[in-house]
Amino acid sequence: METREEETLCQVLDCTQGRICITLPQGWQRLSDEILARKFPYRTTPQEVFSNTQAEQIITFSLLEKQLQENQVYTAAREIQRVISHIYPESIREQARMIRIQAGAAGIFAFITGGIREDAYHSIFILPVDEKMLLGSFHLPEGQAESGRKTRMDIMRSIELLNAQKNTEAYKNL
């Protein structure tokens, strides 16, 4: 699939068994195993991880076995936000809301956490894919948050459902 000059080709997400394709900005790629282990030193890591060339801006995707229907998107985003704000009080920077993207209706919110050199900005988003939750996150230094929001939205707007049903009812109601 050809895209505009400043973007790379559509990346099919392996975690979705070929049901989702995203378009990344030029220069973005999957993280190497070495960088992935350093950035996510946990027992469980995201299923798909992409970053810019400096690995400062990172976007992740995981298709969870958690059921999610279109009419639950906003409530689920608010509940995840509530848990985050309990762990990191006063950290929320963007309140939970629903947005329209090519794939339908998605829930999104953002928060910050402390970092060694600079605070980190995190944006969480969810989208139903065949009634399962696609959980995504976008991470970057807080000083890049303003420009990063545009990058995040460009990537989210590019999400294309290939062999999945679009969550049309929630999409129509936005």
PDB file of C-alpha atoms in Angstrom:
ATOM      1  CA  MET A   1       0.000   0.000   0.000  1.00  0.00           C
ATOM      2  CA  GLU A   2       1.603   3.302  -1.082  1.00  0.00           C
ATOM      3  CA  THR A   3       1.355   6.324   1.182  1.00  0.00           C
ATOM      4  CA  ARG A   4       2.409   9.972   1.116  1.00  0.00           C
ATOM      5  CA  GLU A   5       6.102  10.716   0.681  1.00  0.00           C
ATOM      6  CA  GLU A   6       6.754  11.707   4.324  1.00  0.00           C
ATOM      7  CA  GLU A   7       5.334   8.434   5.649  1.00  0.00           C
ATOM      8  CA  THR A   8       6.486   4.838   5.521  1.00  0.00           C
ATOM      9  CA  LEU A   9       4.482   2.000   4.084  1.00  0.00           C
ATOM     10  CA  CYS A  10       1.590   0.585   6.033  1.00  0.00           C
ATOM     11  CA  GLN A  11       2.819  -1.724   8.832  1.00  0.00           C
ATOM     12  CA  VAL A  12       0.613  -4.736   9.523  1.00  0.00           C
ATOM     13  CA  LEU A  13       0.502  -5.476  13.250  1.00  0.00           C
ATOM     14  CA  ASP A  14       1.480  -9.095  13.859  1.00  0.00           C
ATOM     15  CA  CYS A  15      -0.385  -9.135  17.184  1.00  0.00           C
ATOM     16  CA  THR A  16      -3.678  -8.706  15.327  1.00  0.00           C
ATOM     17  CA  GLN A  17      -3.140 -11.603  12.900  1.00  0.00           C
ATOM     18  CA  GLY A  18      -3.168  -9.206   9.957  1.00  0.00           C
ATOM     19  CA  ARG A  19      -6.364  -7.387  10.932  1.00  0.00           C
ATOM     20  CA  ILE A  20      -4.762  -3.966  11.520  1.00  0.00           C
ATOM     21  CA  CYS A  21      -2.405  -1.802   9.544  1.00  0.00           C
ATOM     22  CA  ILE A  22      -0.834   1.481  10.703  1.00  0.00           C
ATOM     23  CA  THR A  23       1.148   4.139   8.888  1.00  0.00           C
ATOM     24  CA  LEU A  24       4.171   5.481  10.731  1.00  0.00           C
ATOM     25  CA  PRO A  25       6.115   8.699  10.170  1.00  0.00           C
ATOM     26  CA  GLN A  26       9.263   8.410   8.077  1.00  0.00           C
ATOM     27  CA  GLY A  27      12.140   6.830   9.978  1.00  0.00           C
ATOM     28  CA  TRP A  28       9.960   5.018  12.514  1.00  0.00           C
ATOM     29  CA  GLN A  29      10.576   1.302  12.902  1.00  0.00           C
ATOM     30  CA  ARG A  30      10.136  -1.679  15.213  1.00  0.00           C
ATOM     31  CA  LEU A  31      12.423  -1.548  18.237  1.00  0.00           C
ATOM     32  CA  SER A  32      15.339  -3.957  18.298  1.00  0.00           C
ATOM     33  CA  ASP A  33      15.249  -6.654  20.991  1.00  0.00           C
ATOM     34  CA  GLU A  34      18.125  -4.907  22.794  1.00  0.00           C
ATOM     35  CA  ILE A  35      16.384  -1.517  22.996  1.00  0.00           C
ATOM     36  CA  LEU A  36      13.055  -3.188  23.774  1.00  0.00           C
ATOM     37  CA  ALA A  37      14.600  -4.960  26.793  1.00  0.00           C
ATOM     38  CA  ARG A  38      16.084  -1.671  28.015  1.00  0.00           C
ATOM     39  CA  LYS A  39      12.895   0.393  27.533  1.00  0.00           C
ATOM     40  CA  PHE A  40      10.510  -2.301  28.831  1.00  0.00           C
ATOM     41  CA  PRO A  41      12.414  -4.328  31.470  1.00  0.00           C
ATOM     42  CA  TYR A  42       9.307  -6.199  32.556  1.00  0.00           C
ATOM     43  CA  ARG A  43       8.193  -9.804  32.430  1.00  0.00           C
ATOM     44  CA  THR A  44       5.391  -8.861  30.021  1.00  0.00           C
ATOM     45  CA  THR A  45       6.145  -6.426  27.209  1.00  0.00           C
ATOM     46  CA  PRO A  46       3.840  -4.861  24.630  1.00  0.00           C
ATOM     47  CA  GLN A  47       3.191  -7.064  21.602  1.00  0.00           C
ATOM     48  CA  GLU A  48       4.189  -4.414  19.035  1.00  0.00           C
ATOM     49  CA  VAL A  49       6.594  -1.534  19.673  1.00  0.00           C
ATOM     50  CA  PHE A  50       7.709   1.141  17.206  1.00  0.00           C
ATOM     51  CA  SER A  51       9.813   4.250  17.719  1.00  0.00           C
ATOM     52  CA  ASN A  52      11.424   7.199  16.028  1.00  0.00           C
ATOM     53  CA  THR A  53      15.127   6.952  15.163  1.00  0.00           C
ATOM     54  CA  GLN A  54      16.270   8.205  18.603  1.00  0.00           C
ATOM     55  CA  ALA A  55      13.869   5.839  20.443  1.00  0.00           C
ATOM     56  CA  GLU A  56      12.547   8.882  22.349  1.00  0.00           C
ATOM     57  CA  GLN A  57       9.028   8.644  21.001  1.00  0.00           C
ATOM     58  CA  ILE A  58       7.588   5.141  21.307  1.00  0.00           C
ATOM     59  CA  ILE A  59       4.189   3.745  20.374  1.00  0.00           C
ATOM     60  CA  THR A  60       2.989   0.314  21.495  1.00  0.00           C
ATOM     61  CA  PHE A  61       0.077  -1.948  20.599  1.00  0.00           C
ATOM     62  CA  SER A  62      -1.273  -5.065  22.309  1.00  0.00           C
ATOM     63  CA  LEU A  63      -4.400  -6.985  21.395  1.00  0.00           C
ATOM     64  CA  LEU A  64      -5.780  -8.215  24.704  1.00  0.00           C
ATOM     65  CA  GLU A  65      -8.173 -11.076  25.332  1.00  0.00           C
ATOM     66  CA  LYS A  66     -10.301  -8.545  27.248  1.00  0.00           C
ATOM     67  CA  GLN A  67     -13.715  -8.101  25.665  1.00  0.00           C
ATOM     68  CA  LEU A  68     -14.506  -4.577  24.461  1.00  0.00           C
ATOM     69  CA  GLN A  69     -17.567  -3.540  22.543  1.00  0.00           C
ATOM     70  CA  GLU A  70     -18.021  -0.192  20.854  1.00  0.00           C
ATOM     71  CA  ASN A  71     -20.454   1.078  23.490  1.00  0.00           C
ATOM     72  CA  GLN A  72     -17.887   0.375  26.251  1.00  0.00           C
ATOM     73  CA  VAL A  73     -14.979   2.406  24.824  1.00  0.00           C
ATOM     74  CA  TYR A  74     -15.484   5.641  26.769  1.00  0.00           C
ATOM     75  CA  THR A  75     -16.297   3.879  30.037  1.00  0.00           C
ATOM     76  CA  ALA A  76     -13.236   1.636  29.681  1.00  0.00           C
ATOM     77  CA  ALA A  77     -10.942   4.601  28.941  1.00  0.00           C
ATOM     78  CA  ARG A  78     -12.289   6.435  31.997  1.00  0.00           C
ATOM     79  CA  GLU A  79     -11.771   3.370  34.191  1.00  0.00           C
ATOM     80  CA  ILE A  80      -8.158   2.920  33.036  1.00  0.00           C
ATOM     81  CA  GLN A  81      -7.614   6.646  33.663  1.00  0.00           C
ATOM     82  CA  ARG A  82      -9.067   6.277  37.174  1.00  0.00           C
ATOM     83  CA  VAL A  83      -6.601   3.490  37.977  1.00  0.00           C
ATOM     84  CA  ILE A  84      -3.661   5.530  36.617  1.00  0.00           C
ATOM     85  CA  SER A  85      -4.661   8.621  38.598  1.00  0.00           C
ATOM     86  CA  HIS A  86      -4.848   6.474  41.746  1.00  0.00           C
ATOM     87  CA  ILE A  87      -1.262   5.279  41.159  1.00  0.00           C
ATOM     88  CA  TYR A  88       0.013   8.698  40.008  1.00  0.00           C
ATOM     89  CA  PRO A  89      -2.138  11.370  41.717  1.00  0.00           C
ATOM     90  CA  GLU A  90      -2.485  14.655  39.827  1.00  0.00           C
ATOM     91  CA  SER A  91      -0.776  13.187  36.749  1.00  0.00           C
ATOM     92  CA  ILE A  92      -3.624  13.388  34.209  1.00  0.00           C
ATOM     93  CA  ARG A  93      -2.891  15.830  31.353  1.00  0.00           C
ATOM     94  CA  GLU A  94      -5.720  14.897  28.951  1.00  0.00           C
ATOM     95  CA  GLN A  95      -9.034  13.661  30.329  1.00  0.00           C
ATOM     96  CA  ALA A  96     -10.539  10.466  28.899  1.00  0.00           C
ATOM     97  CA  ARG A  97     -12.562  11.082  25.760  1.00  0.00           C
ATOM     98  CA  MET A  98     -13.666   9.383  22.571  1.00  0.00           C
ATOM     99  CA  ILE A  99     -12.236  10.394  19.201  1.00  0.00           C
ATOM    100  CA  ARG A 100     -13.008   9.512  15.595  1.00  0.00           C
ATOM    101  CA  ILE A 101     -10.351   7.725  13.609  1.00  0.00           C
ATOM    102  CA  GLN A 102     -10.444   5.783  10.355  1.00  0.00           C
ATOM    103  CA  ALA A 103     -10.983   2.521  12.262  1.00  0.00           C
ATOM    104  CA  GLY A 104     -13.976   3.906  14.207  1.00  0.00           C
ATOM    105  CA  ALA A 105     -14.296   5.186  17.762  1.00  0.00           C
ATOM    106  CA  ALA A 106     -11.326   5.107  20.124  1.00  0.00           C
ATOM    107  CA  GLY A 107     -10.889   6.117  23.752  1.00  0.00           C
ATOM    108  CA  ILE A 108      -7.872   8.196  24.745  1.00  0.00           C
ATOM    109  CA  PHE A 109      -6.293  10.005  27.719  1.00  0.00           C
ATOM    110  CA  ALA A 110      -2.801  11.160  28.770  1.00  0.00           C
ATOM    111  CA  PHE A 111      -0.737  11.463  31.945  1.00  0.00           C
ATOM    112  CA  ILE A 112       2.814  12.209  33.055  1.00  0.00           C
ATOM    113  CA  THR A 113       5.266  10.383  35.293  1.00  0.00           C
ATOM    114  CA  GLY A 114       8.560  11.480  36.777  1.00  0.00           C
ATOM    115  CA  GLY A 115      11.762  10.698  34.959  1.00  0.00           C
ATOM    116  CA  ILE A 116      15.474  10.908  35.702  1.00  0.00           C
ATOM    117  CA  ARG A 117      16.277  13.667  33.203  1.00  0.00           C
ATOM    118  CA  GLU A 118      12.760  14.851  32.372  1.00  0.00           C
ATOM    119  CA  ASP A 119       9.168  13.895  33.135  1.00  0.00           C
ATOM    120  CA  ALA A 120       7.631  11.422  30.698  1.00  0.00           C
ATOM    121  CA  TYR A 121       4.345  11.970  28.839  1.00  0.00           C
ATOM    122  CA  HIS A 122       2.189   8.885  28.268  1.00  0.00           C
ATOM    123  CA  SER A 123      -0.956   8.616  26.192  1.00  0.00           C
ATOM    124  CA  ILE A 124      -3.148   5.536  26.439  1.00  0.00           C
ATOM    125  CA  PHE A 125      -5.686   4.624  23.773  1.00  0.00           C
ATOM    126  CA  ILE A 126      -8.085   1.744  23.252  1.00  0.00           C
ATOM    127  CA  LEU A 127     -10.008   0.515  20.252  1.00  0.00           C
ATOM    128  CA  PRO A 128     -12.302  -2.503  19.821  1.00  0.00           C
ATOM    129  CA  VAL A 129     -11.059  -4.998  17.229  1.00  0.00           C
ATOM    130  CA  ASP A 130     -13.478  -7.868  16.690  1.00  0.00           C
ATOM    131  CA  GLU A 131     -14.832  -7.053  20.188  1.00  0.00           C
ATOM    132  CA  LYS A 132     -11.395  -7.419  21.805  1.00  0.00           C
ATOM    133  CA  MET A 133      -9.427  -4.535  23.285  1.00  0.00           C
ATOM    134  CA  LEU A 134      -6.550  -3.124  21.293  1.00  0.00           C
ATOM    135  CA  LEU A 135      -4.544  -1.266  23.936  1.00  0.00           C
ATOM    136  CA  GLY A 136      -2.040   1.274  22.732  1.00  0.00           C
ATOM    137  CA  SER A 137       0.330   3.691  24.385  1.00  0.00           C
ATOM    138  CA  PHE A 138       2.470   6.564  23.187  1.00  0.00           C
ATOM    139  CA  HIS A 139       5.480   7.637  25.286  1.00  0.00           C
ATOM    140  CA  LEU A 140       7.843  10.604  24.952  1.00  0.00           C
ATOM    141  CA  PRO A 141       9.651  13.234  27.037  1.00  0.00           C
ATOM    142  CA  GLU A 142       7.186  15.768  28.431  1.00  0.00           C
ATOM    143  CA  GLY A 143       9.017  18.596  26.652  1.00  0.00           C
ATOM    144  CA  GLN A 144       7.976  17.012  23.347  1.00  0.00           C
ATOM    145  CA  ALA A 145       4.326  16.558  24.347  1.00  0.00           C
ATOM    146  CA  GLU A 146       2.947  19.378  22.202  1.00  0.00           C
ATOM    147  CA  SER A 147       4.499  18.163  18.937  1.00  0.00           C
ATOM    148  CA  GLY A 148       4.080  14.552  20.032  1.00  0.00           C
ATOM    149  CA  ARG A 149       0.293  14.892  20.249  1.00  0.00           C
ATOM    150  CA  LYS A 150       0.208  15.557  16.502  1.00  0.00           C
ATOM    151  CA  THR A 151       2.395  12.520  15.803  1.00  0.00           C
ATOM    152  CA  ARG A 152       0.200  10.359  18.054  1.00  0.00           C
ATOM    153  CA  MET A 153      -2.971  11.531  16.333  1.00  0.00           C
ATOM    154  CA  ASP A 154      -1.472  11.035  12.850  1.00  0.00           C
ATOM    155  CA  ILE A 155      -0.570   7.436  13.727  1.00  0.00           C
ATOM    156  CA  MET A 156      -3.954   6.797  15.371  1.00  0.00           C
ATOM    157  CA  ARG A 157      -5.851   8.282  12.422  1.00  0.00           C
ATOM    158  CA  SER A 158      -3.942   5.933  10.118  1.00  0.00           C
ATOM    159  CA  ILE A 159      -5.132   2.770  11.899  1.00  0.00           C
ATOM    160  CA  GLU A 160      -6.905   0.727   9.309  1.00  0.00           C
ATOM    161  CA  LEU A 161      -8.982  -2.356  10.062  1.00  0.00           C
ATOM    162  CA  LEU A 162      -8.264  -4.850   7.283  1.00  0.00           C
ATOM    163  CA  ASN A 163     -10.257  -7.937   8.196  1.00  0.00           C
ATOM    164  CA  ALA A 164     -12.181  -6.704  11.202  1.00  0.00           C
ATOM    165  CA  GLN A 165     -15.534  -5.062  11.664  1.00  0.00           C
ATOM    166  CA  LYS A 166     -15.390  -1.294  12.131  1.00  0.00           C
ATOM    167  CA  ASN A 167     -17.043  -0.206  15.362  1.00  0.00           C
ATOM    168  CA  THR A 168     -19.569   1.829  13.398  1.00  0.00           C
ATOM    169  CA  GLU A 169     -22.254   2.478  16.004  1.00  0.00           C
ATOM    170  CA  ALA A 170     -19.939   4.334  18.394  1.00  0.00           C
ATOM    171  CA  TYR A 171     -18.310   6.037  15.408  1.00  0.00           C
ATOM    172  CA  LYS A 172     -21.675   7.356  14.157  1.00  0.00           C
ATOM    173  CA  ASN A 173     -22.548   8.720  17.591  1.00  0.00           C
ATOM    174  CA  LEU A 174     -19.424  10.888  17.969  1.00  0.00           C
TER     175      LEU A 174
END
